[in-house]
PDB file of N, CA and C in Angstrom:
ATOM      1  N   LEU A 268      22.996 109.278 119.219  1.00 52.00           N
ATOM      2  CA  LEU A 268      23.857 109.816 118.184  1.00 52.00           C
ATOM      3  C   LEU A 268      24.288 111.247 118.482  1.00 52.00           C
ATOM      4  N   LEU A 269      23.418 111.981 119.148  1.00 61.00           N
ATOM      5  CA  LEU A 269      23.738 113.368 119.463  1.00 61.00           C
ATOM      6  C   LEU A 269      25.007 113.459 120.301  1.00 61.00           C
ATOM      7  N   ASP A 270      25.139 112.574 121.287  1.00 60.00           N
ATOM      8  CA  ASP A 270      26.318 112.619 122.150  1.00 60.00           C
ATOM      9  C   ASP A 270      27.581 112.173 121.426  1.00 60.00           C
ATOM     10  N   THR A 271      27.452 111.450 120.351  1.00 58.00           N
ATOM     11  CA  THR A 271      28.613 111.005 119.586  1.00 58.00           C
ATOM     12  C   THR A 271      29.064 112.046 118.579  1.00 58.00           C
ATOM     13  N   PHE A 272      28.132 112.612 117.835  1.00 59.00           N
ATOM     14  CA  PHE A 272      28.486 113.485 116.727  1.00 59.00           C
ATOM     15  C   PHE A 272      28.467 114.973 117.050  1.00 59.00           C
ATOM     16  N   CYS A 273      27.828 115.346 118.140  1.00 68.00           N
ATOM     17  CA  CYS A 273      27.678 116.780 118.418  1.00 68.00           C
ATOM     18  C   CYS A 273      28.371 117.245 119.693  1.00 68.00           C
ATOM     19  N   VAL A 274      29.127 116.365 120.330  1.00 68.00           N
ATOM     20  CA  VAL A 274      29.759 116.738 121.593  1.00 68.00           C
ATOM     21  C   VAL A 274      30.758 117.882 121.410  1.00 68.00           C
ATOM     22  N   HIS A 275      31.305 118.051 120.217  1.00 74.00           N
ATOM     23  CA  HIS A 275      32.272 119.126 119.975  1.00 74.00           C
ATOM     24  C   HIS A 275      31.637 120.379 119.378  1.00 74.00           C
ATOM     25  N   GLU A 276      30.344 120.355 119.162  1.00 77.00           N
ATOM     26  CA  GLU A 276      29.617 121.558 118.734  1.00 77.00           C
ATOM     27  C   GLU A 276      29.364 122.407 119.971  1.00 77.00           C
ATOM     28  N   GLU A 277      29.983 123.568 120.027  1.00 87.00           N
ATOM     29  CA  GLU A 277      29.936 124.391 121.242  1.00 87.00           C
ATOM     30  C   GLU A 277      28.512 124.758 121.665  1.00 87.00           C
ATOM     31  N   THR A 278      27.673 125.132 120.725  1.00 89.00           N
ATOM     32  CA  THR A 278      26.307 125.540 121.066  1.00 89.00           C
ATOM     33  C   THR A 278      25.548 124.389 121.708  1.00 89.00           C
ATOM     34  N   ILE A 279      25.679 123.209 121.134  1.00 87.00           N
ATOM     35  CA  ILE A 279      24.963 122.045 121.657  1.00 87.00           C
ATOM     36  C   ILE A 279      25.544 121.630 123.003  1.00 87.00           C
ATOM     37  N   TYR A 280      26.858 121.599 123.092  1.00 88.00           N
ATOM     38  CA  TYR A 280      27.483 121.223 124.357  1.00 88.00           C
ATOM     39  C   TYR A 280      27.127 122.215 125.463  1.00 88.00           C
ATOM     40  N   ASN A 281      27.160 123.491 125.165  1.00 91.00           N
ATOM     41  CA  ASN A 281      26.836 124.509 126.174  1.00 91.00           C
ATOM     42  C   ASN A 281      25.414 124.349 126.690  1.00 91.00           C
ATOM     43  N   GLU A 282      24.488 124.043 125.794  1.00 91.00           N
ATOM     44  CA  GLU A 282      23.094 123.819 126.212  1.00 91.00           C
ATOM     45  C   GLU A 282      23.007 122.563 127.070  1.00 91.00           C
ATOM     46  N   ALA A 283      23.694 121.515 126.681  1.00 90.00           N
ATOM     47  CA  ALA A 283      23.692 120.279 127.467  1.00 90.00           C
ATOM     48  C   ALA A 283      24.275 120.525 128.855  1.00 90.00           C
ATOM     49  N   HIS A 284      25.387 121.242 128.905  1.00 92.00           N
ATOM     50  CA  HIS A 284      26.025 121.522 130.198  1.00 92.00           C
ATOM     51  C   HIS A 284      25.125 122.400 131.068  1.00 92.00           C
ATOM     52  N   LYS A 285      24.485 123.373 130.460  1.00 94.00           N
ATOM     53  CA  LYS A 285      23.571 124.249 131.208  1.00 94.00           C
ATOM     54  C   LYS A 285      22.429 123.435 131.820  1.00 94.00           C
ATOM     55  N   ARG A 286      21.844 122.565 131.023  1.00 93.00           N
ATOM     56  CA  ARG A 286      20.734 121.745 131.534  1.00 93.00           C
ATOM     57  C   ARG A 286      21.216 120.742 132.582  1.00 93.00           C
ATOM     58  N   PHE A 287      22.404 120.195 132.388  1.00 92.00           N
ATOM     59  CA  PHE A 287      22.983 119.283 133.377  1.00 92.00           C
ATOM     60  C   PHE A 287      23.100 119.986 134.720  1.00 92.00           C
ATOM     61  N   THR A 288      23.659 121.174 134.707  1.00 93.00           N
ATOM     62  CA  THR A 288      23.844 121.939 135.940  1.00 93.00           C
ATOM     63  C   THR A 288      22.501 122.320 136.566  1.00 93.00           C
ATOM     64  N   GLN A 289      21.565 122.772 135.747  1.00 94.00           N
ATOM     65  CA  GLN A 289      20.265 123.224 136.255  1.00 94.00           C
ATOM     66  C   GLN A 289      19.418 122.092 136.820  1.00 94.00           C
ATOM     67  N   HIS A 290      19.553 120.890 136.285  1.00 90.00           N
ATOM     68  CA  HIS A 290      18.630 119.840 136.715  1.00 90.00           C
ATOM     69  C   HIS A 290      18.865 119.371 138.149  1.00 90.00           C
ATOM     70  N   PHE A 291      19.972 119.778 138.753  1.00 89.00           N
ATOM     71  CA  PHE A 291      20.184 119.465 140.162  1.00 89.00           C
ATOM     72  C   PHE A 291      19.374 120.398 141.061  1.00 89.00           C
ATOM     73  N   VAL A 292      18.962 121.524 140.507  1.00 91.00           N
ATOM     74  CA  VAL A 292      18.123 122.476 141.239  1.00 91.00           C
ATOM     75  C   VAL A 292      16.661 122.339 140.822  1.00 91.00           C
ATOM     76  N   ASP A 293      16.440 122.184 139.515  1.00 91.00           N
ATOM     77  CA  ASP A 293      15.099 122.070 138.946  1.00 91.00           C
ATOM     78  C   ASP A 293      15.036 120.821 138.080  1.00 91.00           C
ATOM     79  N   THR A 294      14.384 119.799 138.562  1.00 86.00           N
ATOM     80  CA  THR A 294      14.356 118.518 137.850  1.00 86.00           C
ATOM     81  C   THR A 294      13.711 118.608 136.478  1.00 86.00           C
ATOM     82  N   HIS A 295      12.928 119.645 136.245  1.00 90.00           N
ATOM     83  CA  HIS A 295      12.278 119.813 134.946  1.00 90.00           C
ATOM     84  C   HIS A 295      13.213 120.405 133.886  1.00 90.00           C
ATOM     85  N   ALA A 296      14.394 120.833 134.278  1.00 91.00           N
ATOM     86  CA  ALA A 296      15.339 121.441 133.333  1.00 91.00           C
ATOM     87  C   ALA A 296      15.911 120.424 132.354  1.00 91.00           C
ATOM     88  N   LEU A 297      15.863 119.146 132.725  1.00 90.00           N
ATOM     89  CA  LEU A 297      16.418 118.098 131.877  1.00 90.00           C
ATOM     90  C   LEU A 297      15.415 116.950 131.790  1.00 90.00           C
ATOM     91  N   PRO A 298      14.671 116.887 130.686  1.00 90.00           N
ATOM     92  CA  PRO A 298      13.689 115.802 130.530  1.00 90.00           C
ATOM     93  C   PRO A 298      14.361 114.432 130.531  1.00 90.00           C
ATOM     94  N   ALA A 299      13.659 113.439 131.014  1.00 86.00           N
ATOM     95  CA  ALA A 299      14.191 112.083 131.116  1.00 86.00           C
ATOM     96  C   ALA A 299      14.669 111.549 129.767  1.00 86.00           C
ATOM     97  N   ASP A 300      14.024 111.918 128.698  1.00 86.00           N
ATOM     98  CA  ASP A 300      14.408 111.442 127.365  1.00 86.00           C
ATOM     99  C   ASP A 300      15.819 111.872 126.971  1.00 86.00           C
ATOM    100  N   TYR A 301      16.308 112.948 127.550  1.00 88.00           N
ATOM    101  CA  TYR A 301      17.623 113.485 127.187  1.00 88.00           C
ATOM    102  C   TYR A 301      18.688 113.247 128.245  1.00 88.00           C
ATOM    103  N   LYS A 302      18.304 112.695 129.379  1.00 88.00           N
ATOM    104  CA  LYS A 302      19.240 112.564 130.491  1.00 88.00           C
ATOM    105  C   LYS A 302      20.484 111.760 130.125  1.00 88.00           C
ATOM    106  N   GLY A 303      20.322 110.600 129.551  1.00 87.00           N
ATOM    107  CA  GLY A 303      21.471 109.777 129.189  1.00 87.00           C
ATOM    108  C   GLY A 303      22.391 110.472 128.209  1.00 87.00           C
ATOM    109  N   THR A 304      21.814 111.117 127.205  1.00 88.00           N
ATOM    110  CA  THR A 304      22.597 111.827 126.197  1.00 88.00           C
ATOM    111  C   THR A 304      23.362 112.984 126.815  1.00 88.00           C
ATOM    112  N   VAL A 305      22.687 113.756 127.633  1.00 90.00           N
ATOM    113  CA  VAL A 305      23.330 114.915 128.260  1.00 90.00           C
ATOM    114  C   VAL A 305      24.420 114.456 129.228  1.00 90.00           C
ATOM    115  N   TYR A 306      24.135 113.448 130.036  1.00 89.00           N
ATOM    116  CA  TYR A 306      25.162 112.928 130.945  1.00 89.00           C
ATOM    117  C   TYR A 306      26.399 112.506 130.161  1.00 89.00           C
ATOM    118  N   ARG A 307      26.227 111.761 129.063  1.00 89.00           N
ATOM    119  CA  ARG A 307      27.375 111.316 128.267  1.00 89.00           C
ATOM    120  C   ARG A 307      28.147 112.485 127.686  1.00 89.00           C
ATOM    121  N   MET A 308      27.437 113.475 127.143  1.00 88.00           N
ATOM    122  CA  MET A 308      28.113 114.632 126.551  1.00 88.00           C
ATOM    123  C   MET A 308      28.950 115.367 127.595  1.00 88.00           C
ATOM    124  N   VAL A 309      28.373 115.594 128.740  1.00 90.00           N
ATOM    125  CA  VAL A 309      29.067 116.348 129.781  1.00 90.00           C
ATOM    126  C   VAL A 309      30.240 115.530 130.337  1.00 90.00           C
ATOM    127  N   LEU A 310      30.051 114.231 130.473  1.00 88.00           N
ATOM    128  CA  LEU A 310      31.143 113.384 130.953  1.00 88.00           C
ATOM    129  C   LEU A 310      32.291 113.308 129.960  1.00 88.00           C
ATOM    130  N   GLN A 311      31.990 113.315 128.670  1.00 87.00           N
ATOM    131  CA  GLN A 311      33.038 113.243 127.656  1.00 87.00           C
ATOM    132  C   GLN A 311      33.967 114.445 127.698  1.00 87.00           C
ATOM    133  N   ARG A 312      33.425 115.597 128.044  1.00 85.00           N
ATOM    134  CA  ARG A 312      34.248 116.801 128.050  1.00 85.00           C
ATOM    135  C   ARG A 312      34.558 117.311 129.441  1.00 85.00           C
ATOM    136  N   GLY A 313      33.917 116.759 130.426  1.00 82.00           N
ATOM    137  CA  GLY A 313      34.130 117.214 131.790  1.00 82.00           C
ATOM    138  C   GLY A 313      35.281 116.486 132.457  1.00 82.00           C
ATOM    139  N   GLY A 314      35.574 116.903 133.644  1.00 82.00           N
ATOM    140  CA  GLY A 314      36.666 116.294 134.396  1.00 82.00           C
ATOM    141  C   GLY A 314      36.137 115.484 135.560  1.00 82.00           C
ATOM    142  N   ALA A 315      36.981 115.375 136.557  1.00 85.00           N
ATOM    143  CA  ALA A 315      36.654 114.581 137.738  1.00 85.00           C
ATOM    144  C   ALA A 315      35.444 115.133 138.479  1.00 85.00           C
ATOM    145  N   ASP A 316      35.258 116.453 138.458  1.00 87.00           N
ATOM    146  CA  ASP A 316      34.119 117.049 139.153  1.00 87.00           C
ATOM    147  C   ASP A 316      32.793 116.598 138.554  1.00 87.00           C
ATOM    148  N   VAL A 317      32.725 116.517 137.240  1.00 87.00           N
ATOM    149  CA  VAL A 317      31.502 116.061 136.572  1.00 87.00           C
ATOM    150  C   VAL A 317      31.282 114.578 136.861  1.00 87.00           C
ATOM    151  N   TYR A 318      32.346 113.801 136.806  1.00 88.00           N
ATOM    152  CA  TYR A 318      32.259 112.374 137.111  1.00 88.00           C
ATOM    153  C   TYR A 318      31.707 112.170 138.524  1.00 88.00           C
ATOM    154  N   GLU A 319      32.241 112.913 139.475  1.00 89.00           N
ATOM    155  CA  GLU A 319      31.788 112.793 140.865  1.00 89.00           C
ATOM    156  C   GLU A 319      30.323 113.198 141.009  1.00 89.00           C
ATOM    157  N   LYS A 320      29.908 114.188 140.257  1.00 90.00           N
ATOM    158  CA  LYS A 320      28.513 114.641 140.314  1.00 90.00           C
ATOM    159  C   LYS A 320      27.582 113.535 139.823  1.00 90.00           C
ATOM    160  N   VAL A 321      27.928 112.913 138.701  1.00 88.00           N
ATOM    161  CA  VAL A 321      27.097 111.832 138.164  1.00 88.00           C
ATOM    162  C   VAL A 321      27.151 110.622 139.095  1.00 88.00           C
ATOM    163  N   LEU A 322      28.318 110.340 139.628  1.00 90.00           N
ATOM    164  CA  LEU A 322      28.438 109.237 140.579  1.00 90.00           C
ATOM    165  C   LEU A 322      27.583 109.478 141.818  1.00 90.00           C
ATOM    166  N   SER A 323      27.511 110.723 142.260  1.00 90.00           N
ATOM    167  CA  SER A 323      26.662 111.040 143.421  1.00 90.00           C
ATOM    168  C   SER A 323      25.183 110.850 143.094  1.00 90.00           C
ATOM    169  N   VAL A 324      24.805 111.092 141.833  1.00 88.00           N
ATOM    170  CA  VAL A 324      23.421 110.822 141.422  1.00 88.00           C
ATOM    171  C   VAL A 324      23.134 109.338 141.611  1.00 88.00           C
ATOM    172  N   TYR A 325      24.069 108.516 141.186  1.00 89.00           N
ATOM    173  CA  TYR A 325      23.894 107.066 141.329  1.00 89.00           C
ATOM    174  C   TYR A 325      23.808 106.657 142.799  1.00 89.00           C
ATOM    175  N   ARG A 326      24.685 107.203 143.609  1.00 92.00           N
ATOM    176  CA  ARG A 326      24.753 106.797 145.014  1.00 92.00           C
ATOM    177  C   ARG A 326      23.624 107.356 145.869  1.00 92.00           C
ATOM    178  N   ASP A 327      23.181 108.565 145.562  1.00 90.00           N
ATOM    179  CA  ASP A 327      22.282 109.282 146.467  1.00 90.00           C
ATOM    180  C   ASP A 327      20.793 109.062 146.226  1.00 90.00           C
ATOM    181  N   THR A 328      20.429 108.373 145.175  1.00 86.00           N
ATOM    182  CA  THR A 328      19.013 108.180 144.914  1.00 86.00           C
ATOM    183  C   THR A 328      18.628 106.723 145.080  1.00 86.00           C
ATOM    184  N   GLN A 329      17.408 106.501 145.442  1.00 88.00           N
ATOM    185  CA  GLN A 329      16.867 105.148 145.545  1.00 88.00           C
ATOM    186  C   GLN A 329      16.032 104.788 144.309  1.00 88.00           C
ATOM    187  N   ASP A 330      15.814 105.765 143.441  1.00 85.00           N
ATOM    188  CA  ASP A 330      15.020 105.564 142.228  1.00 85.00           C
ATOM    189  C   ASP A 330      15.869 104.861 141.169  1.00 85.00           C
ATOM    190  N   ASN A 331      15.527 103.631 140.855  1.00 87.00           N
ATOM    191  CA  ASN A 331      16.323 102.854 139.910  1.00 87.00           C
ATOM    192  C   ASN A 331      16.343 103.452 138.510  1.00 87.00           C
ATOM    193  N   GLN A 332      15.312 104.140 138.124  1.00 83.00           N
ATOM    194  CA  GLN A 332      15.282 104.793 136.804  1.00 83.00           C
ATOM    195  C   GLN A 332      16.373 105.866 136.721  1.00 83.00           C
ATOM    196  N   ILE A 333      16.498 106.659 137.759  1.00 83.00           N
ATOM    197  CA  ILE A 333      17.514 107.709 137.785  1.00 83.00           C
ATOM    198  C   ILE A 333      18.904 107.104 137.910  1.00 83.00           C
ATOM    199  N   ARG A 334      19.043 106.083 138.723  1.00 87.00           N
ATOM    200  CA  ARG A 334      20.339 105.409 138.876  1.00 87.00           C
ATOM    201  C   ARG A 334      20.810 104.821 137.544  1.00 87.00           C
ATOM    202  N   LYS A 335      19.863 104.361 136.745  1.00 84.00           N
ATOM    203  CA  LYS A 335      20.198 103.768 135.455  1.00 84.00           C
ATOM    204  C   LYS A 335      20.887 104.774 134.544  1.00 84.00           C
ATOM    205  N   TYR A 336      20.406 106.009 134.513  1.00 81.00           N
ATOM    206  CA  TYR A 336      21.039 107.037 133.672  1.00 81.00           C
ATOM    207  C   TYR A 336      22.496 107.233 134.069  1.00 81.00           C
ATOM    208  N   ALA A 337      22.730 107.307 135.355  1.00 86.00           N
ATOM    209  CA  ALA A 337      24.097 107.511 135.832  1.00 86.00           C
ATOM    210  C   ALA A 337      24.969 106.295 135.544  1.00 86.00           C
ATOM    211  N   MET A 338      24.475 105.123 135.849  1.00 84.00           N
ATOM    212  CA  MET A 338      25.259 103.900 135.684  1.00 84.00           C
ATOM    213  C   MET A 338      25.642 103.669 134.219  1.00 84.00           C
ATOM    214  N   TYR A 339      24.740 103.887 133.309  1.00 82.00           N
ATOM    215  CA  TYR A 339      25.003 103.633 131.897  1.00 82.00           C
ATOM    216  C   TYR A 339      25.916 104.664 131.251  1.00 82.00           C
ATOM    217  N   THR A 340      26.120 105.790 131.909  1.00 84.00           N
ATOM    218  CA  THR A 340      26.907 106.843 131.277  1.00 84.00           C
ATOM    219  C   THR A 340      28.265 107.091 131.928  1.00 84.00           C
ATOM    220  N   LEU A 341      28.502 106.550 133.096  1.00 82.00           N
ATOM    221  CA  LEU A 341      29.764 106.819 133.793  1.00 82.00           C
ATOM    222  C   LEU A 341      30.991 106.409 132.983  1.00 82.00           C
ATOM    223  N   GLY A 342      30.873 105.439 132.138  1.00 77.00           N
ATOM    224  CA  GLY A 342      31.998 104.997 131.314  1.00 77.00           C
ATOM    225  C   GLY A 342      32.349 105.959 130.198  1.00 77.00           C
ATOM    226  N   ALA A 343      31.562 106.986 129.974  1.00 77.00           N
ATOM    227  CA  ALA A 343      31.820 107.944 128.889  1.00 77.00           C
ATOM    228  C   ALA A 343      32.922 108.935 129.224  1.00 77.00           C
ATOM    229  N   THR A 344      33.349 108.975 130.469  1.00 77.00           N
ATOM    230  CA  THR A 344      34.371 109.939 130.852  1.00 77.00           C
ATOM    231  C   THR A 344      35.697 109.654 130.172  1.00 77.00           C
ATOM    232  N   ARG A 345      36.407 110.690 129.838  1.00 73.00           N
ATOM    233  CA  ARG A 345      37.720 110.533 129.217  1.00 73.00           C
ATOM    234  C   ARG A 345      38.827 110.727 130.257  1.00 73.00           C
ATOM    235  N   ASP A 346      38.474 111.189 131.440  1.00 64.00           N
ATOM    236  CA  ASP A 346      39.434 111.391 132.519  1.00 64.00           C
ATOM    237  C   ASP A 346      39.668 110.053 133.213  1.00 64.00           C
ATOM    238  N   VAL A 347      40.846 109.504 133.073  1.00 57.00           N
ATOM    239  CA  VAL A 347      41.122 108.187 133.630  1.00 57.00           C
ATOM    240  C   VAL A 347      41.590 108.224 135.073  1.00 57.00           C
ATOM    241  N   SER A 348      41.790 109.382 135.641  1.00 58.00           N
ATOM    242  CA  SER A 348      42.275 109.460 137.022  1.00 58.00           C
ATOM    243  C   SER A 348      41.188 109.342 138.045  1.00 58.00           C
TER     244      SER A 348
END
């Protein structure tokens, strides 16, 4: 619900985007419980660069748990190109 109702709340979105960016350097920056929500929020407002980043998560890992977060959220993007 957070990704549906709070994606336009700047404070919440900024925190989600910050954690999204940080978790590529520090995996502890984004707990697994929030990964799907954060991915969806960032994809909803992000562009092709965010989409490619999440897609690379799917492609570059062998861990099916991590791939699942990416796969289930890639459709949240609003950029159709």
